[in-house]
Amino acid sequence: MQLQDIARVLRSKNAGPCLITFDVMFGNRKDFDRVCSQLHRLRTEVASRYGRSENEVRVIAYEPAQAVKITIPRDVMSGDPGDRDVYGAQQHAPLLEIEI
Amino acid sequence: MSAIGRLFDEFSVSRRPLRILGASGQLGYGIPTPALREGLTRRPDMIGCDMGSIDIGPHYLGSGSMAPTRVGAKRDLRKVLRAARTHDIPLVIGSAGSAGAAPHLEQTLDMLREIAAEDGLHFKLASIPADLSRDTVKAAIGAGRVHPLDTMEPLSPEEVDSATNLVGQMGVEAFRRALETGADVVVAGRACDTGIFAAIPDILGFPLGISTHMAKIVECASLCCIPGGRDTILATLDDEGFELESMALDRAATPSSVAAHSLYEQADPYDVREPAGRVDLRSVTYTKLDARRTRVAGASFEPAERLTVKMEGARPAGYRALLLCGAADPRFISRHQAILERVKGVVHDLVCEDTPEDYQLFFRVYGADGVRSWSAPPETWPREVFVLGECIAPSAERAEEVVRTTKQYLLHHGYEGRLSTAGNVAFPFTPPEVVTGAAYRFNVFHLMEVDDLVSLFPVQVEQL
């Protein structure tokens, strides 16, 4: 099963001009727990899909909203010459197909 | 007596819950009237509006222009100003004019003065500039008191000088000082969103952790609801927590939707950073009151050992010109990477014959890599692609020269296997080149340790 099959929300946005943050929210406790049990592997997958080292990927389980937050550095600072997504709102696509 | 003065007097006699209206999270893009009107029937004690953000990119801070139109901004300002004056309650606006530097604050104040004159409104207006003295920042760099945020490089004095605008994010403290002048309307330059809504509660003695958490949510209006939206929201604050209710009947503040809001545009959902400390959200509880209302409690404030101010600056990055075109030939689409590289070379040879390569030329091919820099091409190519060419050069004329030359040689570039020898791309209109003008980039996103916030963010008062 892929992340996009069980996520209720899967989105990206800037967290300040240097970082991109992903919010993956789940609709029930079971799916949230399932992903929480694989956070280490999720971090490895994110690092490889975004061309980052693992220590640049921050993963936080956020129980109050049954969500996982993932934050990585941007390749290009928001709005710098060569940036493709100033708000960072469309950088989540590589997460959709991560197997869970 | 001023609106804020009456509130102080009342609370000095007896305490009660405070009703706070978050009218807009993006003043200038329209405030839905039905929800604002509903909010005003709840006898709010204040109206707050956030007007800016760093997320909109460096152009506005760099150029001094606003993100919404002046017409839109003035319409929204009129709406909230008339509401606040009719009900005689304080109006607090933060991050004036999108980026909160001097030109943005001045444009916002000008609109308020115009509205006051046009509508015959009289009130005391306090404003708080957020612009930082470059000498102060450079002295702080020298003293080792400036620290890069996230992935920024250390700040140099040269970068401080090259920023067209340089602001600091003021917090609750600056709003307090402005309100304590007895102002009816407070307009701040660049500010922490929380200062807008937490300053009056702080003056009245509500716990700072709870009121800052409340402020962090209502500054986005009804975005914390299902479905999320920009309608006015009401927070009712007491000493133990606060209740949230959207003033749009079709939006519900549920425990999970409110909890989820802490994720939005934040790297850490448990942590809110302020100049004077941090708010810890680890022990927060979200309790359903009914289908549309949630009660939130449990945030705690931890004062910082040192006061710090988050600084933002943007500098010129040259001038930008664009080329807009598309293609539908599968041969062109599948070979576009090599073709575009080749065209870049042709353009370079033509425009750099007697001039150094003083520009950057980018292509974003929508359908392939317009939005992301993918590590590999797609398995199958799309039927059409949109090609956006962008040049950033030292002058607008130079940028235009580069994209016009690019247009001509992209159109006629002969590549191997080409069948469509009359032209490689389709132009949706002429001219297909657009000069957008000065480009900017963020060059300051740093934290500065400070001893005193009062001198950084002086309050100005005028009577209208």
Coordinates of N, CA, C and O in Angstrom, one line a residue, chain B residues 77-244:
Chain B
L77 N -9.5 47.3 4.5 CA -9.2 48.2 5.6 C -10.5 49.0 6.0 O -10.8 49.1 7.2
R78 N -11.2 49.4 5.0 CA -12.4 50.2 5.3 C -13.4 49.3 6.1 O -14.0 49.8 7.0
K79 N -13.5 48.1 5.6 CA -14.5 47.2 6.3 C -14.2 47.0 7.8 O -15.0 47.1 8.6
V80 N -12.9 46.7 8.1 CA -12.6 46.4 9.5 C -12.5 47.7 10.3 O -12.8 47.7 11.5
L81 N -12.1 48.8 9.6 CA -12.0 50.1 10.4 C -13.4 50.6 10.8 O -13.6 51.0 11.9
R82 N -14.3 50.5 9.8 CA -15.7 50.9 10.1 C -16.3 50.0 11.2 O -17.0 50.5 12.1
A83 N -16.0 48.7 11.1 CA -16.5 47.8 12.1 C -16.0 48.1 13.5 O -16.7 48.2 14.5
A84 N -14.7 48.4 13.6 CA -14.1 48.7 14.9 C -14.6 50.0 15.4 O -14.8 50.1 16.6
R85 N -14.7 51.0 14.6 CA -15.1 52.3 15.1 C -16.6 52.3 15.4 O -17.0 53.0 16.4
T86 N -17.4 51.6 14.7 CA -18.8 51.5 15.0 C -19.1 50.9 16.4 O -19.9 51.4 17.1
H87 N -18.3 49.9 16.6 CA -18.5 49.2 17.9 C -17.5 49.7 19.0 O -17.5 49.2 20.1
D88 N -16.7 50.7 18.6 CA -15.7 51.3 19.5 C -14.8 50.3 20.2 O -14.8 50.2 21.4
I89 N -14.2 49.4 19.4 CA -13.3 48.4 20.0 C -11.9 48.5 19.2 O -11.9 49.1 18.1
P90 N -10.9 48.1 19.8 CA -9.5 48.3 19.2 C -9.4 47.4 17.9 O -10.0 46.3 17.8
L91 N -8.7 48.0 16.9 CA -8.4 47.3 15.7 C -6.9 47.2 15.7 O -6.2 48.2 15.8
V92 N -6.4 45.9 15.5 CA -4.9 45.7 15.5 C -4.6 45.0 14.2 O -5.1 43.9 13.9
I93 N -3.6 45.6 13.5 CA -3.2 45.0 12.2 C -1.7 44.8 12.2 O -0.9 45.7 12.7
G94 N -1.3 43.6 11.8 CA 0.2 43.3 11.8 C 0.7 43.0 10.4 O 0.0 42.7 9.5
S95 N 2.0 43.2 10.2 CA 2.7 43.0 8.9 C 2.0 43.8 7.8 O 1.7 43.2 6.8
A96 N 1.9 45.1 8.1 CA 1.2 46.0 7.2 C 1.8 45.9 5.7 O 3.0 45.8 5.5
G97 N 0.9 45.9 4.8 CA 1.2 46.0 3.4 C 2.0 44.8 2.8 O 2.8 45.0 1.9
S98 N 1.8 43.7 3.4 CA 2.4 42.4 2.9 C 3.8 42.0 3.5 O 4.0 40.9 4.0
A99 N 4.7 43.0 3.5 CA 6.1 42.6 3.9 C 6.5 43.5 5.2 O 7.5 43.2 5.8
G100 N 5.7 44.5 5.5 CA 5.9 45.2 6.8 C 7.1 46.1 6.9 O 7.5 46.5 8.0
A101 N 7.7 46.5 5.7 CA 8.8 47.5 5.8 C 8.2 48.9 5.6 O 7.0 49.1 5.5
A102 N 9.1 49.9 5.7 CA 8.6 51.3 5.7 C 7.6 51.6 4.6 O 6.6 52.2 4.8
P103 N 8.0 51.3 3.3 CA 7.0 51.6 2.3 C 5.7 50.9 2.4 O 4.6 51.5 2.0
H104 N 5.7 49.7 2.9 CA 4.4 49.0 3.1 C 3.6 49.6 4.3 O 2.4 49.8 4.1
L105 N 4.3 49.9 5.3 CA 3.6 50.6 6.5 C 3.0 51.9 6.0 O 1.8 52.3 6.3
E106 N 3.8 52.7 5.3 CA 3.3 54.0 4.9 C 2.1 53.9 3.9 O 1.2 54.7 4.1
Q107 N 2.1 53.0 3.0 CA 1.0 52.8 2.1 C -0.3 52.4 2.9 O -1.4 52.9 2.6
T108 N -0.1 51.6 3.9 CA -1.2 51.1 4.8 C -1.8 52.3 5.6 O -3.0 52.5 5.6
L109 N -0.9 53.1 6.2 CA -1.3 54.3 6.9 C -2.0 55.3 6.0 O -3.0 55.9 6.4
D110 N -1.5 55.5 4.8 CA -2.1 56.4 3.9 C -3.5 56.0 3.6 O -4.4 56.8 3.5
M111 N -3.7 54.7 3.4 CA -5.1 54.2 3.1 C -6.0 54.5 4.3 O -7.2 54.9 4.1
L112 N -5.5 54.2 5.5 CA -6.3 54.5 6.7 C -6.7 56.0 6.8 O -7.8 56.3 7.2
R113 N -5.7 56.8 6.6 CA -5.9 58.3 6.7 C -7.0 58.7 5.6 O -7.9 59.5 5.9
E114 N -6.9 58.1 4.4 CA -7.9 58.4 3.4 C -9.3 58.0 3.8 O -10.2 58.8 3.6
I115 N -9.4 56.8 4.3 CA -10.7 56.3 4.7 C -11.3 57.1 5.8 O -12.4 57.5 5.8
A116 N -10.4 57.5 6.8 CA -10.9 58.3 7.9 C -11.4 59.6 7.4 O -12.5 60.1 7.8
A117 N -10.7 60.2 6.4 CA -11.2 61.5 5.9 C -12.5 61.3 5.1 O -13.4 62.1 5.2
E118 N -12.5 60.3 4.3 CA -13.6 60.1 3.4 C -14.9 59.7 4.2 O -16.0 60.1 3.8
D119 N -14.7 58.9 5.3 CA -15.9 58.5 6.0 C -16.2 59.3 7.3 O -17.0 58.9 8.1
G120 N -15.4 60.3 7.5 CA -15.6 61.1 8.7 C -15.3 60.4 10.0 O -16.0 60.6 11.0
L121 N -14.3 59.5 10.0 CA -14.0 58.8 11.2 C -12.8 59.5 12.0 O -11.9 60.0 11.4
H122 N -12.9 59.5 13.3 CA -11.9 60.1 14.1 C -11.4 59.1 15.2 O -12.2 58.5 15.9
F123 N -10.1 58.9 15.2 CA -9.5 58.0 16.2 C -8.0 58.2 16.3 O -7.4 59.0 15.6
K124 N -7.5 57.6 17.4 CA -6.1 57.7 17.6 C -5.4 56.5 17.0 O -5.8 55.3 17.2
L125 N -4.4 56.8 16.1 CA -3.8 55.7 15.3 C -2.3 55.6 15.8 O -1.5 56.6 15.7
A126 N -1.9 54.4 16.2 CA -0.5 54.1 16.6 C 0.1 53.3 15.5 O -0.6 52.3 15.0
S127 N 1.3 53.6 15.1 CA 2.0 52.7 14.1 C 3.4 52.4 14.6 O 4.0 53.1 15.4
I128 N 3.8 51.2 14.2 CA 5.1 50.7 14.7 C 6.0 50.2 13.6 O 5.8 49.2 13.0
P129 N 7.0 51.1 13.2 CA 7.8 50.6 12.1 C 8.7 49.4 12.5 O 9.1 49.3 13.7
A130 N 9.0 48.6 11.6 CA 9.8 47.3 11.9 C 11.2 47.4 11.2 O 11.9 46.4 11.3
D131 N 11.5 48.5 10.6 CA 12.8 48.6 9.9 C 13.9 48.6 10.9 O 13.8 49.4 11.9
L132 N 14.9 47.9 10.6 CA 16.1 47.8 11.5 C 17.2 48.8 11.0 O 17.4 48.9 9.8
S133 N 17.8 49.4 11.9 CA 19.0 50.2 11.6 C 20.1 49.3 11.1 O 20.5 48.4 11.8
R134 N 20.7 49.7 10.0 CA 21.8 48.8 9.4 C 23.0 48.9 10.3 O 23.7 47.9 10.5
D135 N 23.2 50.0 11.0 CA 24.4 50.1 11.9 C 24.2 49.2 13.1 O 25.1 48.6 13.5
T136 N 22.9 49.1 13.6 CA 22.7 48.3 14.7 C 23.0 46.8 14.3 O 23.6 46.1 15.1
V137 N 22.5 46.4 13.1 CA 22.7 45.0 12.7 C 24.2 44.7 12.5 O 24.7 43.7 12.9
K138 N 24.9 45.7 11.9 CA 26.3 45.4 11.6 C 27.1 45.4 12.9 O 28.0 44.6 13.0
A139 N 26.7 46.2 13.9 CA 27.4 46.1 15.2 C 27.1 44.8 15.8 O 28.0 44.2 16.4
A140 N 25.9 44.3 15.6 CA 25.5 43.0 16.2 C 26.3 41.9 15.5 O 26.8 40.9 16.2
I141 N 26.5 42.0 14.2 CA 27.4 41.0 13.5 C 28.8 41.0 14.1 O 29.3 39.9 14.4
G142 N 29.3 42.2 14.3 CA 30.7 42.4 14.9 C 30.8 41.7 16.2 O 31.8 41.2 16.6
A143 N 29.7 41.8 17.0 CA 29.7 41.3 18.4 C 29.3 39.8 18.4 O 29.1 39.2 19.5
G144 N 29.1 39.2 17.2 CA 28.8 37.8 17.2 C 27.4 37.5 17.7 O 27.1 36.4 18.2
R145 N 26.5 38.4 17.5 CA 25.1 38.3 18.0 C 24.1 38.1 16.9 O 22.9 38.2 17.1
V146 N 24.6 37.8 15.7 CA 23.7 37.5 14.6 C 23.9 36.1 14.1 O 25.1 35.7 13.9
H147 N 22.8 35.3 14.0 CA 23.0 33.9 13.8 C 22.1 33.5 12.6 O 20.9 33.9 12.5
P148 N 22.6 32.7 11.6 CA 21.8 32.3 10.5 C 20.7 31.4 10.9 O 20.8 30.6 11.8
L149 N 19.6 31.5 10.2 CA 18.4 30.6 10.5 C 18.5 29.5 9.4 O 18.8 29.7 8.2
D150 N 18.1 28.3 9.8 CA 18.0 27.1 8.8 C 19.3 27.0 8.0 O 20.3 26.8 8.6
T151 N 19.1 27.1 6.7 CA 20.3 26.8 5.8 C 21.0 28.1 5.4 O 21.8 28.0 4.5
M152 N 20.7 29.2 6.0 CA 21.4 30.5 5.6 C 22.9 30.5 5.9 O 23.3 29.8 6.9
E153 N 23.6 31.2 5.1 CA 25.1 31.5 5.5 C 25.1 32.5 6.5 O 24.2 33.3 6.7
P154 N 26.2 32.6 7.2 CA 26.4 33.8 8.2 C 26.2 35.1 7.5 O 26.5 35.2 6.3
L155 N 25.7 36.1 8.2 CA 25.4 37.4 7.6 C 26.6 38.3 7.5 O 27.3 38.4 8.5
S156 N 26.8 38.9 6.4 CA 27.9 39.8 6.2 C 27.4 41.3 6.2 O 26.3 41.5 5.8
P157 N 28.3 42.2 6.6 CA 27.9 43.6 6.6 C 27.5 44.1 5.2 O 26.6 44.9 5.0
E158 N 28.1 43.5 4.2 CA 27.8 43.8 2.8 C 26.4 43.5 2.4 O 25.7 44.2 1.8
E159 N 26.0 42.3 2.9 CA 24.6 41.9 2.6 C 23.6 42.8 3.3 O 22.5 43.1 2.8
V160 N 23.9 43.2 4.5 CA 23.1 44.1 5.3 C 22.9 45.4 4.4 O 21.8 45.9 4.3
D161 N 24.0 45.9 3.9 CA 23.9 47.2 3.1 C 23.2 47.0 1.8 O 22.6 47.9 1.3
S162 N 23.2 45.8 1.2 CA 22.6 45.6 -0.1 C 21.1 45.3 0.0 O 20.5 45.3 -1.1
A163 N 20.6 45.0 1.1 CA 19.1 44.8 1.2 C 18.4 46.1 1.0 O 18.8 47.1 1.5
T164 N 17.4 46.0 0.1 CA 16.6 47.3 -0.1 C 15.7 47.6 1.1 O 15.5 48.7 1.4
N165 N 15.2 46.5 1.7 CA 14.5 46.7 2.9 C 14.9 45.6 3.9 O 15.2 44.4 3.5
L166 N 15.0 46.0 5.2 CA 15.5 45.1 6.2 C 14.6 45.3 7.5 O 14.6 46.4 8.0
V167 N 13.9 44.2 7.8 CA 12.9 44.4 8.9 C 13.2 43.3 10.0 O 13.8 42.3 9.7
G168 N 12.7 43.6 11.2 CA 12.7 42.6 12.2 C 11.2 42.3 12.6 O 10.3 43.1 12.5
Q169 N 11.0 41.1 13.0 CA 9.6 40.7 13.4 C 9.4 41.1 14.9 O 10.0 40.5 15.8
M170 N 8.5 42.1 15.1 CA 8.2 42.5 16.5 C 7.2 41.5 17.1 O 6.5 40.8 16.4
G171 N 7.2 41.5 18.4 CA 6.3 40.6 19.1 C 5.3 41.3 20.0 O 5.0 42.5 19.8
V172 N 4.7 40.6 20.9 CA 3.7 41.1 21.8 C 4.1 42.4 22.5 O 3.3 43.3 22.6
E173 N 5.4 42.5 22.8 CA 5.9 43.7 23.6 C 5.6 45.0 22.8 O 5.1 46.0 23.4
A174 N 5.9 45.0 21.5 CA 5.7 46.2 20.7 C 4.2 46.6 20.6 O 3.9 47.8 20.7
F175 N 3.4 45.6 20.4 CA 1.9 45.9 20.3 C 1.4 46.4 21.7 O 0.6 47.3 21.7
R176 N 2.0 45.9 22.8 CA 1.5 46.3 24.1 C 1.8 47.8 24.2 O 1.0 48.6 24.7
R177 N 3.0 48.2 23.9 CA 3.4 49.6 24.0 C 2.5 50.5 23.2 O 2.1 51.6 23.6
A178 N 2.2 50.0 22.0 CA 1.3 50.8 21.1 C -0.1 50.9 21.7 O -0.7 52.0 21.7
L179 N -0.6 49.9 22.2 CA -2.0 49.9 22.8 C -2.0 50.7 24.1 O -3.0 51.4 24.4
E180 N -0.9 50.7 24.8 CA -0.9 51.5 26.1 C -0.8 53.0 25.9 O -1.0 53.7 26.9
T181 N -0.7 53.4 24.6 CA -0.8 54.8 24.4 C -2.3 55.2 24.3 O -2.6 56.4 24.2
G182 N -3.2 54.2 24.4 CA -4.6 54.5 24.3 C -5.1 54.6 22.8 O -6.1 55.1 22.5
A183 N -4.3 54.0 22.0 CA -4.6 54.0 20.5 C -5.9 53.2 20.3 O -6.1 52.1 20.9
D184 N -6.7 53.6 19.3 CA -7.9 52.9 18.9 C -7.5 51.9 17.8 O -8.1 50.8 17.7
V185 N -6.5 52.3 17.0 CA -6.1 51.5 15.9 C -4.6 51.3 15.9 O -3.9 52.3 16.1
V186 N -4.1 50.1 15.9 CA -2.6 49.9 15.9 C -2.3 49.2 14.6 O -2.9 48.2 14.2
V187 N -1.3 49.8 13.9 CA -0.8 49.2 12.7 C 0.7 48.9 12.8 O 1.5 49.9 13.0
A188 N 1.1 47.7 12.7 CA 2.5 47.3 12.9 C 3.1 47.0 11.6 O 2.5 46.4 10.7
G189 N 4.4 47.3 11.4 CA 5.2 46.8 10.3 C 5.4 45.3 10.5 O 4.5 44.6 11.2
R190 N 6.4 44.7 10.0 CA 6.6 43.3 10.1 C 6.5 42.8 11.6 O 7.1 43.3 12.4
A191 N 5.6 41.8 11.8 CA 5.3 41.4 13.1 C 5.1 39.9 13.2 O 4.6 39.3 12.2
C192 N 5.4 39.3 14.3 CA 4.9 37.9 14.6 C 3.4 38.0 14.6 O 2.8 38.9 15.2
D193 N 2.8 37.1 13.9 CA 1.3 37.1 13.8 C 0.7 37.1 15.2 O -0.4 37.6 15.4
T194 N 1.4 36.4 16.1 CA 0.8 36.3 17.4 C 0.7 37.6 18.2 O -0.2 37.8 19.0
G195 N 1.6 38.5 17.9 CA 1.5 39.8 18.6 C 0.2 40.5 18.4 O -0.3 41.2 19.3
I196 N -0.3 40.4 17.2 CA -1.6 41.1 16.9 C -2.7 40.7 17.9 O -3.4 41.6 18.3
F197 N -2.8 39.4 18.2 CA -3.9 38.9 19.0 C -3.6 38.7 20.5 O -4.5 38.6 21.3
A198 N -2.3 38.5 20.8 CA -1.9 38.2 22.2 C -1.6 39.4 23.0 O -1.5 39.3 24.2
A199 N -1.4 40.6 22.4 CA -1.0 41.7 23.2 C -2.1 42.2 24.2 O -1.8 42.4 25.3
I200 N -3.3 42.3 23.7 CA -4.4 42.8 24.6 C -4.6 41.7 25.7 O -4.6 42.1 26.9
P201 N -4.7 40.4 25.4 CA -4.8 39.5 26.5 C -3.6 39.6 27.5 O -3.8 39.4 28.7
D202 N -2.4 39.8 27.0 CA -1.2 39.9 27.8 C -1.4 41.1 28.8 O -1.1 41.0 30.0
I203 N -1.8 42.3 28.3 CA -2.0 43.4 29.1 C -3.1 43.1 30.2 O -2.9 43.6 31.4
L204 N -4.1 42.4 29.8 CA -5.2 42.1 30.8 C -4.9 40.9 31.7 O -5.7 40.5 32.5
G205 N -3.7 40.4 31.6 CA -3.2 39.3 32.5 C -3.6 37.9 32.2 O -3.5 37.0 33.0
F206 N -4.0 37.6 30.9 CA -4.2 36.3 30.6 C -2.9 35.6 30.4 O -1.9 36.2 30.0
P207 N -2.8 34.2 30.7 CA -1.5 33.5 30.5 C -1.0 33.6 29.1 O -1.7 33.4 28.2
L208 N 0.3 33.9 29.0 CA 0.9 34.2 27.7 C 0.9 32.9 26.8 O 0.8 33.0 25.6
G209 N 1.1 31.8 27.4 CA 1.1 30.5 26.6 C -0.2 30.3 25.9 O -0.2 30.0 24.7
I210 N -1.3 30.4 26.6 CA -2.6 30.2 26.1 C -3.0 31.3 25.1 O -3.4 31.0 24.0
S211 N -2.7 32.5 25.4 CA -3.1 33.6 24.5 C -2.2 33.6 23.2 O -2.7 33.9 22.1
T212 N -1.0 33.2 23.3 CA -0.1 33.1 22.1 C -0.6 31.9 21.2 O -0.6 32.1 20.0
H213 N -1.0 30.8 21.8 CA -1.5 29.7 21.1 C -2.8 30.1 20.3 O -2.9 29.9 19.1
M214 N -3.7 30.8 21.1 CA -4.9 31.3 20.5 C -4.6 32.2 19.3 O -5.1 32.1 18.2
A215 N -3.6 33.1 19.5 CA -3.2 34.1 18.5 C -2.7 33.4 17.2 O -3.0 33.7 16.1
K216 N -1.9 32.3 17.4 CA -1.3 31.6 16.3 C -2.4 30.9 15.4 O -2.2 30.7 14.3
I217 N -3.5 30.6 16.0 CA -4.6 30.0 15.3 C -5.5 31.0 14.6 O -5.8 30.9 13.4
V218 N -5.9 32.0 15.4 CA -6.9 33.0 14.8 C -6.3 34.0 13.8 O -7.0 34.6 13.0
E219 N -5.0 34.0 13.7 CA -4.3 34.9 12.7 C -4.6 34.4 11.3 O -4.5 35.2 10.4
C220 N -5.0 33.2 11.2 CA -5.3 32.7 9.8 C -6.8 32.6 9.6 O -7.3 31.9 8.8
A221 N -7.6 33.3 10.5 CA -9.1 33.3 10.4 C -9.6 31.9 10.5 O -9.1 31.1 11.4
S222 N -10.5 31.5 9.6 CA -11.1 30.2 9.7 C -10.3 29.0 9.0 O -10.9 28.0 8.7
L223 N -9.0 29.2 8.8 CA -8.2 28.2 8.1 C -8.1 26.9 9.0 O -7.9 25.8 8.5
C224 N -8.3 27.1 10.3 CA -8.2 25.9 11.2 C -9.5 25.1 11.2 O -9.6 24.2 12.0
C225 N -10.4 25.4 10.3 CA -11.7 24.7 10.4 C -11.9 23.7 9.2 O -11.0 23.6 8.4
I226 N -13.0 22.9 9.3 CA -13.3 22.0 8.2 C -14.7 22.6 7.6 O -15.6 22.6 8.3
P227 N -14.8 22.9 6.3 CA -13.6 23.1 5.4 C -12.9 24.4 5.8 O -13.5 25.4 6.3
G228 N -11.6 24.5 5.6 CA -10.8 25.7 6.0 C -11.2 26.8 5.1 O -11.5 26.6 3.9
G229 N -11.2 28.0 5.6 CA -11.5 29.2 4.8 C -11.1 30.5 5.4 O -10.5 30.5 6.5
R230 N -11.4 31.6 4.7 CA -10.8 32.9 5.2 C -11.9 33.7 5.9 O -11.7 34.8 6.2
D231 N -13.0 33.0 6.3 CA -14.0 33.8 7.1 C -13.5 34.1 8.5 O -12.7 33.4 9.0
T232 N -14.1 35.2 9.0 CA -13.8 35.6 10.3 C -14.0 34.5 11.4 O -15.0 33.7 11.2
I233 N -13.2 34.5 12.4 CA -13.3 33.5 13.5 C -13.4 34.2 14.8 O -12.8 35.3 14.9
L234 N -14.0 33.6 15.7 CA -14.2 34.2 17.1 C -13.4 33.2 18.1 O -13.7 32.0 18.1
A235 N -12.5 33.8 18.9 CA -11.9 33.1 20.0 C -12.4 33.7 21.3 O -12.5 34.9 21.4
T236 N -12.8 32.9 22.2 CA -13.3 33.3 23.5 C -12.3 32.8 24.5 O -12.1 31.6 24.7
L237 N -11.5 33.7 25.1 CA -10.3 33.4 25.9 C -10.6 33.5 27.4 O -11.2 34.5 27.8
D238 N -10.2 32.5 28.2 CA -10.3 32.7 29.6 C -8.9 32.3 30.2 O -8.0 32.2 29.5
D239 N -8.8 32.2 31.5 CA -7.5 32.0 32.1 C -7.0 30.5 32.0 O -5.8 30.2 32.3
E240 N -7.9 29.6 31.5 CA -7.5 28.2 31.4 C -7.3 27.8 29.9 O -6.7 26.8 29.7
G241 N -8.0 28.5 29.0 CA -8.0 28.0 27.6 C -8.8 29.0 26.8 O -9.1 30.1 27.2
F242 N -9.1 28.5 25.6 CA -10.0 29.3 24.7 C -10.8 28.4 23.8 O -10.6 27.2 23.6
E243 N -12.0 29.0 23.4 CA -12.9 28.3 22.5 C -12.9 29.0 21.2 O -12.7 30.2 21.1
L244 N -13.0 28.2 20.1 CA -12.9 28.7 18.8 C -14.3 28.4 18.1 O -14.8 27.3 18.2

